[in-house]
Amino acid sequence: MLSYLANPLRFMRFSRLAVPISFALGALMIGWSLYNGLFVVPPDDAQGGDLMRAMFTHVPSAWLCMGLYAGLAGASFIWFIWRHELADVAARAIAPIGAGYTALCFITGSIWGQKGWGAGWHNLILGDSRLMSVLVLFFLFLGYMALRAALETRQKAARAGAILAMIGFINVPIIKVSVDMWQTTTIHQPSSVISIGNPEPRDEDSGMNIIYLQQLLWGFGGHTLLAAAMVMMLMRSEVYTQQADRALALKLEGA
Amino acid sequence: MSPSPLLSAFRSSLSEAWANGAGLLLPLGFFTGTATLVPFALGPEAELLSRVGPGVLWLALALSSMVTLERVFQADLQDGALDLWLQDIGSISLVAAIKTLTHWLVSGFPLVLLTPLIGFGLGVPTEKMVPAMLGYAMGGLVFFLWGGVAAALSASVARAGLLIALLALPLYVPALIFGVQMVEAGFDSPSFLFLSASTLFALGVAPAAMGAALRLAAE
Amino acid sequence: MSPSPLLSAFRSSLSEAWANGAGLLLPLGFFTGTATLVPFALGPEAELLSRVGPGVLWLALALSSMVTLERVFQADLQDGALDLWLQDIGSISLVAAIKTLTHWLVSGFPLVLLTPLIGFGLGVPTEKMVPAMLGYAMGGLVFFLWGGVAAALSASVARAGLLIALLALPLYVPALIFGVQMVEAGFDSPSFLFLSASTLFALGVAPAAMGAALRLAAE
Amino acid sequence: MSDGALISGADLGAIRGERVLYRNVSVTAQAGDLILLRGANGSGKTTLLRQLAGLSEPQSGTIERDGLHHWIGHTNGLKAYETPRSHLSHWARVWGSEADIGLILNEVGLNRPADVPCRLLSAGQKRRIALARLLLEQRKLWLLDEPFNALDTDGQALLAEMIEAHRSEGGAVLAALHGSAPIEATREVTL
Amino acid sequence: MSDGALISGADLGAIRGERVLYRNVSVTAQAGDLILLRGANGSGKTTLLRQLAGLSEPQSGTIERDGLHHWIGHTNGLKAYETPRSHLSHWARVWGSEADIGLILNEVGLNRPADVPCRLLSAGQKRRIALARLLLEQRKLWLLDEPFNALDTDGQALLAEMIEAHRSEGGAVLAALHGSAPIEATREVTL
Ligand code: HEM
Ligand SMILES: Nc1ncnc2c1ncn2[C@@H]1O[C@H](COP(=O)(O)OP(=O)(O)OP(=O)(O)O)[C@@H](O)[C@H]1O
Ligand SMILES: Nc1ncnc2c1ncn2[C@@H]1O[C@H](COP(=O)(O)OP(=O)(O)OP(=O)(O)O)[C@@H](O)[C@H]1O
Ligand SMILES: [Mg+2]
Ligand SMILES: [Mg+2]
């Protein structure tokens, strides 16, 4: 699949259709999960009453911001090793989307947490390993974009960005395990869908209720498609501008 | 590279650190500043001071690492010394690593040595000293290594200062979390392991990254 | 000199401050750093943070003033811009003053503007804000003026960083003491008058001193 | 001070470290003069020029200047972030000159990289910016330290013309130089 | 790579900003060659030299090098706090050369300021330190960017001799140059 799309022309052909389709599908699925999540399912008071409805955006965005950074690092790695231009285009396109979803995860999380945390929640963000590591992820996305913007040529930007993106990847596993590893330093609730690390034993009812899980997964699928659509859209425009540059360069060579 | 080049890289960057003194500026300024300020800001209650001390030390480490290395790498770029280093292929990451370690030794390590002084001054309990010092030593090392990467990445950039802060801080945070915890909790806390781990990780990854970034800066 | 040269000196040093970003580095790094670290070091108790906050801000001011200006004047010396300024006899101290004020505006003033944000973040009581901001503004100005003198003095000297720290800090202390007291005690404290006095004194003396020092540096 | 002289230094001396670079050197420049400073590397040409420019105190002797002068040293006085245009318009403002920057940039052959930051420019292009400063404002006296360095043949011809034009307009030029000069001088001072 | 060539670059190209500096430039240097890079200010000589030295990636074309080379750029790679002696002994250690520093300093006429920190040295003296690096260690290929800049006539003669000697010992030299060359070249590449 990837190797098939590695060819820019094929990518452009594929994405011309893929973008609108995944936009539509994603919107539908998100709408569905939100409709159910906000109006249908009963609130779970153990989880903060109606506030917990933020979950149906929070968890998908949380997973996505990690996934997108993994994508950024992966693309950077591919470009760094094989100098594959499309990989760089992808990396460049992923960054803003990833930053967006990181922000979304943070906002929804704060909404969710608002009640439980009360007034001093800003201190909690700073003192909380999970929240902090997500904040770090956000800074990494910003730093990546700032670095690219600061460098003169695309080559330079690509190389510098790739170095940074690959280093920063270490943060993703940290985010994932931050809850299970350092219960002491987080109020964030542990992974209940997929948990790695060593979660401390729970009693039965604390596993996630199936009707929540459904909406959550709908939302996750929808947001994944939406993110994919936006990334591909940015990639397309980037490819166009690069083609334009090349044309200009050729013209200048002629002149 | 044979040891002797690295040795003389070390010697030269020692004299560099000593020459531009910037390394010493921050810790020194910081301590004089702290010593003057903390009592004013907080009043003399020892209990309170002993809790502010560590945070201030971490700040000093983070700052000196960022500012020192920015200056070093940018100077190398401007006066053409970087070009000379780059002639001998392959050496550059090693050289960068040594420069970083040297400047850590000059600007970061004094903080560690001063910990007991400050500590007693601020009334930190004695048994906390040793783990604290080790924590600062390792944490500072990580700061300098990642700070070096950030500085190298933005060496060729005009608006470097701001960028370095933006790039370095996220890289600092993990070591920071573990470091602070370790200084609090001592050796038998998991954070000791985590801090050691992230130190090793930085030692393994940062030099290569700096090398690549410096090659890029010279372009 | 007629206003227009000074105006464009201001404009150029604005773009300089923006370009080498060192000015922005420290406040920004410092705040992100502080915001990240202080709670780690102290735990989230608002009461404690609110009392550490001011001290940390003062440190930020003192440091950013020292580091920024050192870099500026040394760059002017190395790239020969100082020689150009010195051609128009008499202008130099004015120019130095303007450079200093500009960099205060860029690296010092943001602290003042950010005071409310940080303040609320750290839980500083609201009624303290206004005197605090004025205190930081004046104190920062004094820091930058004396810091500028120190930087100009050491522009031509090796080991500048260390020298600057040694020269500047004693000059800082009075403004520091009054400043902290004023932030604590508000307007109707004598320290308000003292701080204003030392600000005026610095404004009167520092520019001439900087001019002389820069002439010396160019020799 | 011999009347009509734009600058005159009398028995100037310079001591660096424990070394006497030169002593009893006298230089006077009338309108139309081109005075070349000659001497081996490290003989003190730059030092002397800086003393004449008032940038450093002579250890002995006296200097009298008549009005402002232009200075071009070994370094060009450029900032990494400046572009040729911004640099020139900056100094134009400082000196209160109305000169047309675009025209001057054209004259020194910098209209192409006019908006490229200096850290990306070539050595000769940077030198040409320094030359452009000479055209920003009419100043009778030019003090130039190895002005031909890094210039290509066109650039050197350009500078030679500029100097000739300046002299014919009643200006004077003091220049430190190595090797053969592309312009014949009124007088040479050898250190 | 044509055998015996110390360096050979084929159809090299450089793009800066949206400007194509040069394309399809090929350079090959055999033992004994002196190749001069010619071109106006900003034509791309430094860029080409840096590509040949491996300091920057060519936008097109390939470069093959045979062993290490010496590099002298527009800047001399000196630190303000270094003295000529300390600078040379530093690089001697880095390169593991046993050369006699005192002798070399003498050769390039720096024994007098041998222990004066570089920030106090004259432009030509700094340039001479860069030349001295060429004598620290035998390297077949020299890449020099306007090496004659800031040198006095003796210094230029000295460098010319050094280059001749290097060529006769089977070395090769690539140099960017303006104006008339004090040595006749094997070949000229004009950008
Ligand atoms: C700004 C605040 C918050 C941030 C930055 C944040 C971040 C994250 C992240 C990164 C994940 C994915 C972790 C994983 O997949 O293991 C996650 C999952 C989750 N978060 Fe949050 N969170 C925040 C606040 C909250 C709050 C207040 C709650 C509920 C009280 C909450 C409940 C959850 C739940 C239930 C999951 C799913 C866990 C799983 O099954 O993996 N979050 N959050
Ligand atoms: N502190 C010092 N101790 C000893 N010598 C010094 C000291 N400071 C400067 N010098 C010497 O003073 C001289 C300064 O010379 P100057 O720069 O004027 O030479 P120049 O004629 O311009 O040479 P060039 O042609 O290379 O530019 C140098 O020889 C330098 O070595
Ligand atoms: N980002 C950029 N945008 C536009 N032009 C650029 C950019 N970067 C570099 N340049 C141009 O590339 C050229 C670099 O040339 P280079 O330094 O190789 O010239 P050179 O032949 O060494 O000239 P000199 O003889 O003056 O040393 C300059 O003309 C410069 O203006
Ligand atoms: Mg000179
Ligand atoms: Mg060049």
PDB file of C-alpha atoms in Angstrom, chain B residues 46-192:
ATOM      1  CA  ALA B  46      14.268  27.576  56.634  1.00  0.00           C
ATOM      2  CA  GLU B  47      11.566  24.981  56.034  1.00  0.00           C
ATOM      3  CA  LEU B  48      10.180  27.009  53.147  1.00  0.00           C
ATOM      4  CA  LEU B  49      13.601  27.795  51.677  1.00  0.00           C
ATOM      5  CA  SER B  50      14.623  24.183  51.725  1.00  0.00           C
ATOM      6  CA  ARG B  51      11.679  23.485  49.457  1.00  0.00           C
ATOM      7  CA  VAL B  52      12.392  26.300  47.026  1.00  0.00           C
ATOM      8  CA  GLY B  53      16.089  25.486  46.664  1.00  0.00           C
ATOM      9  CA  PRO B  54      15.749  22.455  44.379  1.00  0.00           C
ATOM     10  CA  GLY B  55      13.440  24.173  41.906  1.00  0.00           C
ATOM     11  CA  VAL B  56      15.820  27.101  41.598  1.00  0.00           C
ATOM     12  CA  LEU B  57      18.738  24.753  40.975  1.00  0.00           C
ATOM     13  CA  TRP B  58      16.873  22.995  38.173  1.00  0.00           C
ATOM     14  CA  LEU B  59      16.099  26.347  36.603  1.00  0.00           C
ATOM     15  CA  ALA B  60      19.761  27.306  36.744  1.00  0.00           C
ATOM     16  CA  LEU B  61      20.766  24.061  35.057  1.00  0.00           C
ATOM     17  CA  ALA B  62      18.175  24.369  32.303  1.00  0.00           C
ATOM     18  CA  LEU B  63      19.067  27.972  31.558  1.00  0.00           C
ATOM     19  CA  SER B  64      22.826  27.651  31.556  1.00  0.00           C
ATOM     20  CA  SER B  65      22.600  24.622  29.268  1.00  0.00           C
ATOM     21  CA  MET B  66      20.491  26.469  26.705  1.00  0.00           C
ATOM     22  CA  VAL B  67      22.394  29.740  26.676  1.00  0.00           C
ATOM     23  CA  THR B  68      25.909  28.331  26.800  1.00  0.00           C
ATOM     24  CA  LEU B  69      25.631  25.930  23.903  1.00  0.00           C
ATOM     25  CA  GLU B  70      23.735  28.302  21.654  1.00  0.00           C
ATOM     26  CA  ARG B  71      26.673  30.655  21.889  1.00  0.00           C
ATOM     27  CA  VAL B  72      29.282  27.944  21.359  1.00  0.00           C
ATOM     28  CA  PHE B  73      27.832  26.407  18.218  1.00  0.00           C
ATOM     29  CA  GLN B  74      26.929  29.739  16.665  1.00  0.00           C
ATOM     30  CA  ALA B  75      30.483  30.980  17.204  1.00  0.00           C
ATOM     31  CA  ASP B  76      31.898  27.824  15.602  1.00  0.00           C
ATOM     32  CA  LEU B  77      29.674  28.433  12.613  1.00  0.00           C
ATOM     33  CA  GLN B  78      30.572  32.103  12.210  1.00  0.00           C
ATOM     34  CA  ASP B  79      34.347  31.976  12.667  1.00  0.00           C
ATOM     35  CA  GLY B  80      34.643  28.947  10.383  1.00  0.00           C
ATOM     36  CA  ALA B  81      35.959  26.555  13.041  1.00  0.00           C
ATOM     37  CA  LEU B  82      33.023  24.276  12.255  1.00  0.00           C
ATOM     38  CA  ASP B  83      34.216  23.981   8.653  1.00  0.00           C
ATOM     39  CA  LEU B  84      37.574  22.799   9.925  1.00  0.00           C
ATOM     40  CA  TRP B  85      36.036  20.185  12.182  1.00  0.00           C
ATOM     41  CA  LEU B  86      33.888  18.944   9.326  1.00  0.00           C
ATOM     42  CA  GLN B  87      36.926  18.264   7.130  1.00  0.00           C
ATOM     43  CA  ASP B  88      37.753  15.121   9.074  1.00  0.00           C
ATOM     44  CA  ILE B  89      34.700  13.083   8.210  1.00  0.00           C
ATOM     45  CA  GLY B  90      32.929  11.288  11.033  1.00  0.00           C
ATOM     46  CA  SER B  91      34.576  13.130  13.847  1.00  0.00           C
ATOM     47  CA  ILE B  92      31.941  15.793  14.211  1.00  0.00           C
ATOM     48  CA  SER B  93      29.461  13.949  16.457  1.00  0.00           C
ATOM     49  CA  LEU B  94      32.249  12.960  18.807  1.00  0.00           C
ATOM     50  CA  VAL B  95      33.564  16.495  18.856  1.00  0.00           C
ATOM     51  CA  ALA B  96      30.095  17.898  19.498  1.00  0.00           C
ATOM     52  CA  ALA B  97      29.613  15.436  22.321  1.00  0.00           C
ATOM     53  CA  ILE B  98      32.924  16.411  23.881  1.00  0.00           C
ATOM     54  CA  LYS B  99      32.175  20.108  23.559  1.00  0.00           C
ATOM     55  CA  THR B 100      28.839  19.524  25.232  1.00  0.00           C
ATOM     56  CA  LEU B 101      30.327  17.498  28.049  1.00  0.00           C
ATOM     57  CA  THR B 102      33.037  20.082  28.570  1.00  0.00           C
ATOM     58  CA  HIS B 103      30.544  22.890  28.870  1.00  0.00           C
ATOM     59  CA  TRP B 104      28.435  20.782  31.180  1.00  0.00           C
ATOM     60  CA  LEU B 105      31.551  20.276  33.256  1.00  0.00           C
ATOM     61  CA  VAL B 106      32.184  24.016  33.360  1.00  0.00           C
ATOM     62  CA  SER B 107      28.675  25.448  33.648  1.00  0.00           C
ATOM     63  CA  GLY B 108      26.586  22.560  34.887  1.00  0.00           C
ATOM     64  CA  PHE B 109      28.828  20.703  37.262  1.00  0.00           C
ATOM     65  CA  PRO B 110      29.612  23.677  39.513  1.00  0.00           C
ATOM     66  CA  LEU B 111      25.935  23.691  40.422  1.00  0.00           C
ATOM     67  CA  VAL B 112      26.284  20.107  41.563  1.00  0.00           C
ATOM     68  CA  LEU B 113      29.337  20.916  43.641  1.00  0.00           C
ATOM     69  CA  LEU B 114      27.588  23.925  45.099  1.00  0.00           C
ATOM     70  CA  THR B 115      24.535  21.894  46.047  1.00  0.00           C
ATOM     71  CA  PRO B 116      25.821  21.126  49.555  1.00  0.00           C
ATOM     72  CA  LEU B 117      26.717  24.765  50.202  1.00  0.00           C
ATOM     73  CA  ILE B 118      23.400  26.085  49.005  1.00  0.00           C
ATOM     74  CA  GLY B 119      21.682  23.103  50.535  1.00  0.00           C
ATOM     75  CA  PHE B 120      23.031  23.790  54.004  1.00  0.00           C
ATOM     76  CA  GLY B 121      22.401  27.469  53.504  1.00  0.00           C
ATOM     77  CA  LEU B 122      18.816  26.658  52.672  1.00  0.00           C
ATOM     78  CA  GLY B 123      18.635  24.021  55.369  1.00  0.00           C
ATOM     79  CA  VAL B 124      18.247  20.945  53.201  1.00  0.00           C
ATOM     80  CA  PRO B 125      18.567  17.803  55.372  1.00  0.00           C
ATOM     81  CA  THR B 126      21.987  16.187  55.013  1.00  0.00           C
ATOM     82  CA  GLU B 127      20.889  12.686  54.063  1.00  0.00           C
ATOM     83  CA  LYS B 128      19.208  14.149  50.986  1.00  0.00           C
ATOM     84  CA  MET B 129      22.453  15.625  49.694  1.00  0.00           C
ATOM     85  CA  VAL B 130      24.052  12.660  47.932  1.00  0.00           C
ATOM     86  CA  PRO B 131      21.030  11.560  45.886  1.00  0.00           C
ATOM     87  CA  ALA B 132      20.311  15.218  45.207  1.00  0.00           C
ATOM     88  CA  MET B 133      23.794  15.816  43.848  1.00  0.00           C
ATOM     89  CA  LEU B 134      23.659  12.721  41.671  1.00  0.00           C
ATOM     90  CA  GLY B 135      20.219  13.752  40.464  1.00  0.00           C
ATOM     91  CA  TYR B 136      21.444  17.210  39.497  1.00  0.00           C
ATOM     92  CA  ALA B 137      24.540  15.745  37.855  1.00  0.00           C
ATOM     93  CA  MET B 138      22.585  13.374  35.638  1.00  0.00           C
ATOM     94  CA  GLY B 139      19.729  15.763  35.003  1.00  0.00           C
ATOM     95  CA  GLY B 140      22.133  18.523  34.071  1.00  0.00           C
ATOM     96  CA  LEU B 141      23.958  16.188  31.712  1.00  0.00           C
ATOM     97  CA  VAL B 142      20.706  15.385  29.929  1.00  0.00           C
ATOM     98  CA  PHE B 143      19.856  19.096  29.750  1.00  0.00           C
ATOM     99  CA  PHE B 144      23.193  19.895  28.164  1.00  0.00           C
ATOM    100  CA  LEU B 145      22.945  17.058  25.673  1.00  0.00           C
ATOM    101  CA  TRP B 146      19.440  17.977  24.488  1.00  0.00           C
ATOM    102  CA  GLY B 147      20.232  21.658  24.763  1.00  0.00           C
ATOM    103  CA  GLY B 148      23.178  20.959  22.502  1.00  0.00           C
ATOM    104  CA  VAL B 149      20.897  19.304  19.968  1.00  0.00           C
ATOM    105  CA  ALA B 150      18.516  22.249  20.047  1.00  0.00           C
ATOM    106  CA  ALA B 151      21.390  24.707  19.688  1.00  0.00           C
ATOM    107  CA  ALA B 152      22.937  22.748  16.830  1.00  0.00           C
ATOM    108  CA  LEU B 153      19.602  22.456  15.052  1.00  0.00           C
ATOM    109  CA  SER B 154      19.105  26.212  15.142  1.00  0.00           C
ATOM    110  CA  ALA B 155      22.745  27.280  14.802  1.00  0.00           C
ATOM    111  CA  SER B 156      22.205  28.605  11.283  1.00  0.00           C
ATOM    112  CA  VAL B 157      18.935  30.310  12.159  1.00  0.00           C
ATOM    113  CA  ALA B 158      18.638  34.038  12.700  1.00  0.00           C
ATOM    114  CA  ARG B 159      15.932  33.908  15.363  1.00  0.00           C
ATOM    115  CA  ALA B 160      17.796  31.147  17.188  1.00  0.00           C
ATOM    116  CA  GLY B 161      17.196  32.071  20.803  1.00  0.00           C
ATOM    117  CA  LEU B 162      13.458  31.693  20.784  1.00  0.00           C
ATOM    118  CA  LEU B 163      13.671  28.546  18.709  1.00  0.00           C
ATOM    119  CA  ILE B 164      16.152  26.895  21.041  1.00  0.00           C
ATOM    120  CA  ALA B 165      13.879  27.433  24.003  1.00  0.00           C
ATOM    121  CA  LEU B 166      10.985  25.959  22.091  1.00  0.00           C
ATOM    122  CA  LEU B 167      12.988  22.942  20.927  1.00  0.00           C
ATOM    123  CA  ALA B 168      14.867  22.242  24.118  1.00  0.00           C
ATOM    124  CA  LEU B 169      12.146  22.486  26.737  1.00  0.00           C
ATOM    125  CA  PRO B 170      10.031  19.528  25.630  1.00  0.00           C
ATOM    126  CA  LEU B 171      13.207  17.458  25.460  1.00  0.00           C
ATOM    127  CA  TYR B 172      14.066  18.519  28.999  1.00  0.00           C
ATOM    128  CA  VAL B 173      10.810  17.607  30.644  1.00  0.00           C
ATOM    129  CA  PRO B 174      11.189  13.833  31.133  1.00  0.00           C
ATOM    130  CA  ALA B 175      14.608  14.141  32.749  1.00  0.00           C
ATOM    131  CA  LEU B 176      13.160  16.987  34.751  1.00  0.00           C
ATOM    132  CA  ILE B 177      10.266  14.967  36.115  1.00  0.00           C
ATOM    133  CA  PHE B 178      12.484  12.073  37.095  1.00  0.00           C
ATOM    134  CA  GLY B 179      15.209  14.337  38.396  1.00  0.00           C
ATOM    135  CA  VAL B 180      12.927  16.289  40.679  1.00  0.00           C
ATOM    136  CA  GLN B 181      11.335  13.103  41.953  1.00  0.00           C
ATOM    137  CA  MET B 182      14.726  11.562  42.588  1.00  0.00           C
ATOM    138  CA  VAL B 183      16.016  14.582  44.446  1.00  0.00           C
ATOM    139  CA  GLU B 184      12.892  14.286  46.573  1.00  0.00           C
ATOM    140  CA  ALA B 185      12.718  10.542  46.985  1.00  0.00           C
ATOM    141  CA  GLY B 186      16.360   9.434  46.874  1.00  0.00           C
ATOM    142  CA  PHE B 187      17.908   6.324  45.395  1.00  0.00           C
ATOM    143  CA  ASP B 188      15.337   3.675  46.183  1.00  0.00           C
ATOM    144  CA  SER B 189      12.676   5.394  44.082  1.00  0.00           C
ATOM    145  CA  PRO B 190      11.928   4.144  40.553  1.00  0.00           C
ATOM    146  CA  SER B 191      12.680   7.639  39.259  1.00  0.00           C
ATOM    147  CA  PHE B 192      16.355   6.930  39.946  1.00  0.00           C
TER     148      PHE B 192
END
